[in-house]
Amino acid sequence: MNKRADPYDYTYCERTDMKVSIIGAGIGGLTLANYLTQQGHQVTLFEAHSSPGGYTAGFRRHGFYFESGTLSFESGSMVFKAMEDLGVRDKIRFVPQKSRWMSPRFDGAPENWEQFKELLLNAYPEEQAGLTQYFRHTEPLIKMMTALQPPASFKQSLAIPFKLAQFMRYFYQYKNVTITDFTGRFFTPSSPLYNFLKELGYPDMSAWLLGGAIYTLFYDYYTVEDGMQSWADVLAEAFRQRGGTLRLKTPVERILTENGRAVGVMINGERLSADIVVSAMDYKKTFLQLLDHPELLAADLHDKIANTAVSEGIFTVYLGLNIPHSRFQQMLKLPHVLFNDGSFGADVHNSHDADYFQKASLSLYSPSLMNASLAPRDKSSLMISAVAPYRWMNNWGGGVRAEYESLKKRVTSVLLERAAKLLPDISNAVEFVDAATPLTYERYTGNSDGATSAFSWNPHKRFYKNMISAHIDTPVKNLYIGSCWSSQIGGVPGAIGAAQKIAKRLGSGK
């Protein structure tokens, strides 16, 4: 067998006659489908909803476009290279995502880490000692991220071993420390600065990921100018043009197996054979709902899949505003705004706190400020989001529809009222309002409990021992995981990384 000339050429293939069924047309499924059709395989991509995208999708209401999942992504160089591989890079308008930061003590739009430090030092002069120590311990975590960046020159490549050694040093030092505990080393718990800094990332994520979170926010954060749905649509069209079959509004009922090997899927009671089945969807639902023979999983693995925590969901309010683009730009300044009051200390782990959303940090995002065509002429759009406690208030009403609607209406009013204090003019300009709970996100994205990024980022709640690598293999032969759920912390890069790993595996003929 000949070795491929380029180990990163995911279009290479030694066998081109495989029939592949992919479940889920999210970014992972779409990317993999394109790689495999490039290799010459016969690929069918099944999507339960009427449009592709999964968690990288959007929708329109009354002419206003809103994101229905992620707002942005990181690891730009890796993502852009993947799109170049697939010949679609020039069809997708990727742009940097910059943020405005607000609290009762500051309001600014720092463009880099140094400006962010200055913002905090000016806002909290009484915390200078703690901030100085915090910065001293955080900066090595940021610098170690450069070890993961592709070298731009031969000279930089010579430094890779040294950088990797530094990376591993800090990784082992902080891998089991949560960001909450890390922040508590420098600031009084429940103080405004403590409450703010412990939320620079996912709740209770591993502290060694803090450097990556900060690096991303200032140097490696991107979105799509035309909306995430346009990205999914480009990939879907490229897949069709390559001869692939995209079946929308076609939920897979079962993954079929024989003798411990995946052999196809069941659609509307019909058995469709396949040499390879790829689940580009939620890990839990793959094995707890779709697998036709659950006994293929060892009992301890079954329990682990069922009980491992997922990443936190969010609640989002969608607003269509009768405010012209130019005026709204003056109000919001940037499309993305992060607000943290700091003084309340909302506990995301308290699912019984009825007043949680009165205290939670807010994310404001305006698709129309990113692109005026994403709203009707002379109007603007706004999304108001807050991280939600896991299964808040008996999982949003305990299955009682009236209680669910009451909670949804109450939280919508709370977030709208809080946003109106930051942007007073929106109160009387609302033309359209809707909202999504974590259960809404689960219904439309398929992610368990509306998870925003696969499994929990808490180092003490791991599913995978290695939190970064893509784990595409499963206990069932010829069944792979091709979504963000292949890695602990998921995300767009996780989904694309899984797609590339599967493409490489199938392309090698092994």
XYZ file of N, CA and C in Angstrom, residues 169-182 185 204-209 457-462 464-465 467:
90
model
N 3.991 21.482 30.678
C 4.231 21.885 32.068
C 2.981 22.532 32.664
N 2.417 23.499 31.956
C 1.238 24.187 32.475
C -0.010 23.316 32.408
N -0.047 22.441 31.416
C -1.175 21.529 31.320
C -1.270 20.665 32.567
N -0.192 20.051 32.963
C -0.213 19.183 34.137
C -0.400 19.980 35.430
N 0.037 21.228 35.426
C -0.111 22.048 36.617
C -1.568 22.453 36.861
N -2.316 22.666 35.776
C -3.658 23.232 35.921
C -4.792 22.362 35.390
N -4.496 21.192 34.850
C -5.542 20.425 34.168
C -6.698 20.030 35.089
N -6.438 19.853 36.385
C -7.504 19.457 37.311
C -7.974 20.592 38.206
N -7.547 21.815 37.869
C -7.972 23.004 38.615
C -9.080 23.702 37.821
N -10.207 24.002 38.445
C -11.271 24.700 37.732
C -10.961 26.192 37.672
N -11.557 26.867 36.709
C -11.352 28.314 36.584
C -11.881 29.031 37.820
N -12.902 28.464 38.463
C -13.438 29.062 39.694
C -12.396 29.014 40.808
N -11.768 27.856 40.983
C -10.736 27.729 42.022
C -9.510 28.577 41.679
N -9.145 28.607 40.402
C -8.002 29.408 39.966
C -8.237 30.882 40.293
N -7.874 32.075 43.909
C -6.534 32.225 44.475
C -6.103 33.689 44.546
N -16.734 26.534 35.454
C -15.862 25.538 36.085
C -15.019 24.746 35.089
N -14.675 25.368 33.963
C -13.803 24.670 33.018
C -12.404 24.540 33.614
N -11.623 23.650 33.045
C -10.248 23.458 33.495
C -9.464 24.753 33.329
N -8.680 25.118 34.344
C -7.962 26.391 34.320
C -6.934 26.454 33.189
N -6.424 25.317 32.734
C -5.431 25.374 31.653
C -6.075 25.822 30.345
N -7.424 25.762 30.263
C -8.136 26.246 29.082
C -8.337 27.759 29.117
N -17.157 20.985 30.412
C -15.767 21.433 30.397
C -15.110 21.288 31.765
N -15.872 20.880 32.752
C -15.340 20.696 34.102
C -14.385 19.499 34.106
N -13.132 19.677 34.545
C -12.151 18.572 34.501
C -12.533 17.391 35.373
N -13.462 17.592 36.298
C -13.892 16.512 37.178
C -15.131 15.783 36.650
N -15.577 16.174 35.454
C -16.769 15.535 34.866
C -16.456 15.053 33.449
N -15.326 14.448 33.295
C -14.875 14.041 31.968
C -15.602 12.807 31.457
N -14.163 11.777 28.207
C -12.903 11.322 27.621
C -11.751 11.688 28.545
N -10.772 10.806 28.627
C -9.590 11.114 29.424
C -8.835 12.286 28.827
N -9.085 15.582 26.837
C -10.175 16.525 26.614
C -10.121 17.203 25.244
